[in-house]
GROMACS .gro file of C-alpha atoms in nm:
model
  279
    1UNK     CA    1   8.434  13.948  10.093
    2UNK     CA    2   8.081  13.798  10.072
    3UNK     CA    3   7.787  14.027  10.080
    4UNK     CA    4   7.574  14.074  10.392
    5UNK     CA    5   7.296  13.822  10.280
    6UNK     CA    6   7.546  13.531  10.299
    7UNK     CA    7   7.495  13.584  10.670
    8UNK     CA    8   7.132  13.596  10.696
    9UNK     CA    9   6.858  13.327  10.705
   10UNK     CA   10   6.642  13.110  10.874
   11UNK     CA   11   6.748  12.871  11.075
   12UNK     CA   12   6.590  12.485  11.026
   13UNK     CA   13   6.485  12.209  11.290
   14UNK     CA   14   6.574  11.883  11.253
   15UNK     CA   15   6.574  11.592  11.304
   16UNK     CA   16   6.838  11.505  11.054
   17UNK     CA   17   6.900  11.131  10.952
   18UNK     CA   18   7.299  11.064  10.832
   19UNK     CA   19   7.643  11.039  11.043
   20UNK     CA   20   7.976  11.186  11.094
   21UNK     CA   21   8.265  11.034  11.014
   22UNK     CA   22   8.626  11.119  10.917
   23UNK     CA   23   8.694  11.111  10.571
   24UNK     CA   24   9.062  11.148  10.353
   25UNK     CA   25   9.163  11.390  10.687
   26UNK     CA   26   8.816  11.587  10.693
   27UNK     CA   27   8.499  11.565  10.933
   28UNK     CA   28   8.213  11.480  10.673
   29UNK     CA   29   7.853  11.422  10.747
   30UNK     CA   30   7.721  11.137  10.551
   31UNK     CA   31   7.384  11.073  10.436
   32UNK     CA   32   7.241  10.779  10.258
   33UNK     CA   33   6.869  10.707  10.140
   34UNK     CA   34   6.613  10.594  10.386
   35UNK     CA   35   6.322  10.447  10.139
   36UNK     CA   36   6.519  10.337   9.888
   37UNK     CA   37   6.851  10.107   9.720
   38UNK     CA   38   7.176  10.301   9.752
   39UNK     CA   39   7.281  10.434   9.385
   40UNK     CA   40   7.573  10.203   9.246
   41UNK     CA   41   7.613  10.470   9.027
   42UNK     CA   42   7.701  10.796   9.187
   43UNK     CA   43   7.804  10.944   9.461
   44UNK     CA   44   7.745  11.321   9.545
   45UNK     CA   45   7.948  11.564   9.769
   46UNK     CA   46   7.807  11.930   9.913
   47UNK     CA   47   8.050  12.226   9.905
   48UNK     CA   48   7.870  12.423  10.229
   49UNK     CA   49   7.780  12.819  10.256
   50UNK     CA   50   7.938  12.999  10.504
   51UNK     CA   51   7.820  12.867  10.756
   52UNK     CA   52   7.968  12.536  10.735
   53UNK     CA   53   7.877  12.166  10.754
   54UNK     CA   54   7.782  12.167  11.088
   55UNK     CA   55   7.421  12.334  11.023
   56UNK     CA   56   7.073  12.169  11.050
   57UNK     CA   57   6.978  12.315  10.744
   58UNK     CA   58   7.226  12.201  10.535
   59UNK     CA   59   7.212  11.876  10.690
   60UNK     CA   60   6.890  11.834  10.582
   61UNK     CA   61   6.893  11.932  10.258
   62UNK     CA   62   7.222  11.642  10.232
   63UNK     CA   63   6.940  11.403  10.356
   64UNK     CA   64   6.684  11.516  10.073
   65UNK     CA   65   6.951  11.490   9.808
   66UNK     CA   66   7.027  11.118   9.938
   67UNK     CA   67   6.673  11.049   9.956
   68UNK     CA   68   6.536  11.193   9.605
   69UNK     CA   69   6.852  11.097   9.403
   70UNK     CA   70   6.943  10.751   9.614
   71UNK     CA   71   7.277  10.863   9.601
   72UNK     CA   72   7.526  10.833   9.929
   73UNK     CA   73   7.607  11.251   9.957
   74UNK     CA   74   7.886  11.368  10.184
   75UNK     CA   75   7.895  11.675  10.329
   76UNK     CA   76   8.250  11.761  10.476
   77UNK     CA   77   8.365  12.025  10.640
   78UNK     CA   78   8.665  12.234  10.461
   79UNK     CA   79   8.685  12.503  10.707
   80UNK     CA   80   8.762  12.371  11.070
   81UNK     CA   81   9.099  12.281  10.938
   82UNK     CA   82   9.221  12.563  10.993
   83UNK     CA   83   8.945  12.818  11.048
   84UNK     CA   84   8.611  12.830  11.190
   85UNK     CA   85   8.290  12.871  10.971
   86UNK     CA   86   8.069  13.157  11.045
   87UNK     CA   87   7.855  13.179  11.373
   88UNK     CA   88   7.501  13.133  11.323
   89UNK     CA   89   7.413  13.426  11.575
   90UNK     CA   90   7.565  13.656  11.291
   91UNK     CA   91   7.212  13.586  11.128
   92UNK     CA   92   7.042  13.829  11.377
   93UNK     CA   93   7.317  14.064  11.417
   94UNK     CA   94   7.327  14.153  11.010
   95UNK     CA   95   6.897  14.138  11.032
   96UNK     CA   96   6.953  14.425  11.248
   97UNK     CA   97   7.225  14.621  11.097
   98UNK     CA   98   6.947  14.616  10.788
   99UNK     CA   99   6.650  14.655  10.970
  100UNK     CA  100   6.694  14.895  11.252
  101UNK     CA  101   6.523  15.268  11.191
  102UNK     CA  102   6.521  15.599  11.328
  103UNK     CA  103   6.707  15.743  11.621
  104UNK     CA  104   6.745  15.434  11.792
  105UNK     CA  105   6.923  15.299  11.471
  106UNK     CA  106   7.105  15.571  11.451
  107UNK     CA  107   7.281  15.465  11.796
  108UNK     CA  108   7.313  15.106  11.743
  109UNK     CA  109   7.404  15.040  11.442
  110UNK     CA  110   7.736  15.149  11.427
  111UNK     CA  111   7.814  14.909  11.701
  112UNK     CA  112   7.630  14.646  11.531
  113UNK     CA  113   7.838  14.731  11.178
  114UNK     CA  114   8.121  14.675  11.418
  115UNK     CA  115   7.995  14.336  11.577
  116UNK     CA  116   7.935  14.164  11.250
  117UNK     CA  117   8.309  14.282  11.105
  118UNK     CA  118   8.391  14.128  11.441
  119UNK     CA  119   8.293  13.802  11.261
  120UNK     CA  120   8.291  13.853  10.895
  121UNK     CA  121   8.633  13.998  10.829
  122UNK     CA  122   8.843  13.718  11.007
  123UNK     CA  123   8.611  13.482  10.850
  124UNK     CA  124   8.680  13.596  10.469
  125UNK     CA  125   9.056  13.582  10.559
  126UNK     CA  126   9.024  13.234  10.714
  127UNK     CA  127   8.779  13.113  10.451
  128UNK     CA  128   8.876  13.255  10.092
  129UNK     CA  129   8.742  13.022   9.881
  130UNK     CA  130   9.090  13.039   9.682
  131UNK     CA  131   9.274  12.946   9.991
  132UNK     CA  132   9.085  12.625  10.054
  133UNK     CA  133   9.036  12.512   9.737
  134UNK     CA  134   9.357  12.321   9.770
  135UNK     CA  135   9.234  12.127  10.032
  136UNK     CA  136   8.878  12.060   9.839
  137UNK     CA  137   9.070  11.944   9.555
  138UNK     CA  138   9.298  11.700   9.726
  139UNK     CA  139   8.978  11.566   9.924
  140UNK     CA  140   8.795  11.527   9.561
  141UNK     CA  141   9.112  11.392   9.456
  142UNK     CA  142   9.143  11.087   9.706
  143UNK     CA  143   8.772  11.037   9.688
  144UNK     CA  144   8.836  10.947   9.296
  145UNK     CA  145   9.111  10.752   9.365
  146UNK     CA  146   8.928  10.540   9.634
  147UNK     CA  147   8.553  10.493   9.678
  148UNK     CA  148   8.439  10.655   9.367
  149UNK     CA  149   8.664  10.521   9.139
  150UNK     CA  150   8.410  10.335   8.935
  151UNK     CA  151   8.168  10.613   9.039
  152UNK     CA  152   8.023  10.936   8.893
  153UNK     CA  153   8.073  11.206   9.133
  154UNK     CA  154   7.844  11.541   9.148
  155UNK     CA  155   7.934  11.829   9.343
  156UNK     CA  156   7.709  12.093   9.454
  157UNK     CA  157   7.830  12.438   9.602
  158UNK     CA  158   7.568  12.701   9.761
  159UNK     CA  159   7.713  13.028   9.830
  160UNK     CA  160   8.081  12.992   9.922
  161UNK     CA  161   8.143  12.703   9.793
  162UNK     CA  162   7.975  12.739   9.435
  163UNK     CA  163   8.394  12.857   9.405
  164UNK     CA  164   8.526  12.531   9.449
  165UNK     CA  165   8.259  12.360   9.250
  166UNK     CA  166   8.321  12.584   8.954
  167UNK     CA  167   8.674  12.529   8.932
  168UNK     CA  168   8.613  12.129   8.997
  169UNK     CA  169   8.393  12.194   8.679
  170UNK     CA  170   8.714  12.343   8.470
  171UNK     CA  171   8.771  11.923   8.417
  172UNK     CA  172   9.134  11.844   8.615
  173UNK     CA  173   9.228  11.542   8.670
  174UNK     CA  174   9.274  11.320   8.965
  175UNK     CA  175   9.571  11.069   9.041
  176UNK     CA  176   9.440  10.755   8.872
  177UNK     CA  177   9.394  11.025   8.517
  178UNK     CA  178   8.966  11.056   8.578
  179UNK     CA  179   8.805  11.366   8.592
  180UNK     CA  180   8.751  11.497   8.985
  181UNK     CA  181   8.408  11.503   8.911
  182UNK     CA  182   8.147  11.445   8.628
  183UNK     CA  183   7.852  11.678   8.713
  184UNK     CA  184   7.818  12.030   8.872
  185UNK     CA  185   7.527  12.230   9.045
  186UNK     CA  186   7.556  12.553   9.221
  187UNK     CA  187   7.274  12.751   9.423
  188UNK     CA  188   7.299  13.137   9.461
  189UNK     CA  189   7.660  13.130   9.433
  190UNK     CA  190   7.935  13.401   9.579
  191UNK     CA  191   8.276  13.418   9.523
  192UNK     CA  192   8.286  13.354   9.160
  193UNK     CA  193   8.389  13.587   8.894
  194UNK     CA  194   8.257  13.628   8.569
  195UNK     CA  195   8.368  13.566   8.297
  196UNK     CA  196   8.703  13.420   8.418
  197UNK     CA  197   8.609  13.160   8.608
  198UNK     CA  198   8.326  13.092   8.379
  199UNK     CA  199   8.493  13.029   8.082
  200UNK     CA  200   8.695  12.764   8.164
  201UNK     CA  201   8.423  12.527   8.255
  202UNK     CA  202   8.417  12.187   8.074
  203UNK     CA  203   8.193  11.963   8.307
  204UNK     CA  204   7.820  11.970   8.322
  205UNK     CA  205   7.766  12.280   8.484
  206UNK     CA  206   7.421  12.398   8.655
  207UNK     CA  207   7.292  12.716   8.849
  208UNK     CA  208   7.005  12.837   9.006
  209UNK     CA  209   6.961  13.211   9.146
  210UNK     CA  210   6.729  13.473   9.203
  211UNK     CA  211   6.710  13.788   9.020
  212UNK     CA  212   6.763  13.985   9.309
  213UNK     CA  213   7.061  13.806   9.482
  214UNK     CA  214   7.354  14.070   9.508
  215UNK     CA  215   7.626  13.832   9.524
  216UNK     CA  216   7.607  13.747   9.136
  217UNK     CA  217   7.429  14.019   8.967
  218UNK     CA  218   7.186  13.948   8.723
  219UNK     CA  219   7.409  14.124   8.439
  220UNK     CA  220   7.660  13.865   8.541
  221UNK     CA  221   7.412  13.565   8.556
  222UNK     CA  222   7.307  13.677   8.205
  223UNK     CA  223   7.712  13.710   8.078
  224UNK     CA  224   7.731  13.355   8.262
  225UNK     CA  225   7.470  13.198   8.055
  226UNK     CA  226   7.615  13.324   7.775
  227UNK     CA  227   7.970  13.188   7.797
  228UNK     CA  228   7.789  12.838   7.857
  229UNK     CA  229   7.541  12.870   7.568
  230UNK     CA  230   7.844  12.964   7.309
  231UNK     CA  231   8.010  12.552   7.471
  232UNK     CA  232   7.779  12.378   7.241
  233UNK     CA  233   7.947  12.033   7.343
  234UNK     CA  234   7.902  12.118   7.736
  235UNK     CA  235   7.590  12.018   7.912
  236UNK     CA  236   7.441  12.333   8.116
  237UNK     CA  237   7.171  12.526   8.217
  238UNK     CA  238   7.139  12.895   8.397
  239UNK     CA  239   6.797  12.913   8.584
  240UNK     CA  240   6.662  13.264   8.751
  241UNK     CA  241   6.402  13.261   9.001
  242UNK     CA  242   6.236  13.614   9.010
  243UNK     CA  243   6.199  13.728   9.388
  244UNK     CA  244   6.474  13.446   9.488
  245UNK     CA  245   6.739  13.603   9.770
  246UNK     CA  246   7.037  13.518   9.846
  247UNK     CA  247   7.034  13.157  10.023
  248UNK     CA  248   6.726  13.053   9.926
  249UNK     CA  249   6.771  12.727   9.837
  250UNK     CA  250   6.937  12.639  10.203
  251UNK     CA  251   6.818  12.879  10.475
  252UNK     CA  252   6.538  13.068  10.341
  253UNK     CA  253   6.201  13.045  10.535
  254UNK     CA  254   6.019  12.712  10.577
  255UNK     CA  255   5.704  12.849  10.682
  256UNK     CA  256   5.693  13.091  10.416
  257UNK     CA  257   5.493  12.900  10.074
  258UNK     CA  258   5.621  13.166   9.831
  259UNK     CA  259   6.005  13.083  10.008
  260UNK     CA  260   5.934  12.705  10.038
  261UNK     CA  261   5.845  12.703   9.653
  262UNK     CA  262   6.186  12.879   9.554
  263UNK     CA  263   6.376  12.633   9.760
  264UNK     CA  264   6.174  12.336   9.606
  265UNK     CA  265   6.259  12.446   9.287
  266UNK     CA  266   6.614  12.433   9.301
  267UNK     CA  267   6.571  12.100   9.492
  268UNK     CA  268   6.388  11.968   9.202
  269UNK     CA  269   6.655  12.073   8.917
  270UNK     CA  270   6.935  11.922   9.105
  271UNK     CA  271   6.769  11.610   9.167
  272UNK     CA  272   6.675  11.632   8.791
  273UNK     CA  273   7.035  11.732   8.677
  274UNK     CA  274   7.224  11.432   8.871
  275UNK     CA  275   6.912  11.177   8.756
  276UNK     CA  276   7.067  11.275   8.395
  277UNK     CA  277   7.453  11.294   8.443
  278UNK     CA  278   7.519  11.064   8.790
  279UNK     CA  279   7.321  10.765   8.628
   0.00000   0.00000   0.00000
């Protein structure tokens, strides 16, 4: 099960730019540059957090991707299928459980322990990343075959879906005998384990965390960095952010500079990986 801080952030405004459509049997959001040419070059699809495709915040960081890289990014959503993604009033609900002191903490919080299970249990049984990556595959799978045949495709996973990105990264094979992908990027991830899913990676493979994010330790950040270092053919890079929580780079706080700068950060070494491998 995910740790408590992949249910806790700040929650974005809009307004956000792209469209919905329905894509090889999924809802996707689609957004395409603004300012500038499309990219004839790649293409570049979002893996969500646990909350799902449906958020402004991840919405708008789809836009920003389109708009810095001038790639078309899609965004779909590989969780309504069968499942729902996590409620965004879960964000409050786990604040308290952390937050609430004393004798009047004492009361609530079992009932708020109680509240979030409510919500996080059946989502982890819905949701396990291992579960769905059948369905991610076969979507990344068609996309190759179809629109980004004569495409480079990068994927990029925060939180939850940093799973399905890694494995994409392991180098399988669509239909047509391409790669699924060319080029991965993962933000805070969850879900993964290290070393095993690590050391099977054969694609371009990028990460950003913080030091203090308790969904991928830092011992295992450090093990992961090694297992890519010793891959002196493969492309990748392990970046720690001191300070950085968990979700940064997608829901921390916009009005916070220290918070902003973290989620710049990552924003600017994704937009500087896929300018290198999506070109």
């Amino acid at each position: 099960m995910p740790c408590a801080d992949c249910y806790r952030g700040h929650d974005h405004l809009g307004p956000v730019h792209g469209r919905e459509a329905v894509l090889h049997g999924h809802d996707v959001y689609i957004a395409e540059p603004q300012n500038r040419p499309l990219s004839q070059t790649g293409l570049i699809v979002v893996l969500s957090d646990a909350f799902g495709w449906d958020t402004i915040n991840l919405r708008g960081v789809a836009d920003r991707y389109a708009e810095r890289t001038g790639c078309k990014v899609y965004l779909p959503d590989f969780m309504y299928v069968s499942g729902t993604s996590a409620p965004a009033s879960i964000k409050s609900v786990i604040d308290r459980v952390l937050s609430e002191k004393g004798f009047w903490g004492w009361l609530v919080k079992p009932w708020l322990i109680l509240k979030a299970a409510y919500i996080m249990v059946p989502f982890s049984v819905r949701n396990n990343p291992e579960k769905r990556y059948p369905g991610v595959r076969q979507f990344m799978d068609d996309l190759r075959c179809s629109e980004a045949s004569d495409l480079k495709v990068g994927v990029v996973g925060f939180c939850w879906g940093a799973y399905g990105i890694t494995h994409l990264a392991h180098g399988g094979l669509a239909r047509n005998g391409k790669t699924l992908i060319d080029a991965a990027f993962t933000a805070h991830p969850s879900e993964i384990k290290v070393p095993e899913h690590i050391e099977d990676v054969k694609l371009p493979y990028s990460m950003v965390i913080g030091d203090i994010d308790f969904a991928l330790p830092l011992k295992d950040v450090r093990k992961t960095a090694e297992i890519l270092e010793r891959k002196k053919d493969l492309d990748s890079e392990v970046v720690v952010i001191p300070n950085a929580r968990h979700g940064f780079a997608v829901r921390g706080n916009p009005n916070n500079k220290e918070e902003k700068e973290m989620a710049d950060q990552a924003e600017d070494q994704l937009v500087k990986w896929f300018g290198k491998h999506l070109v």
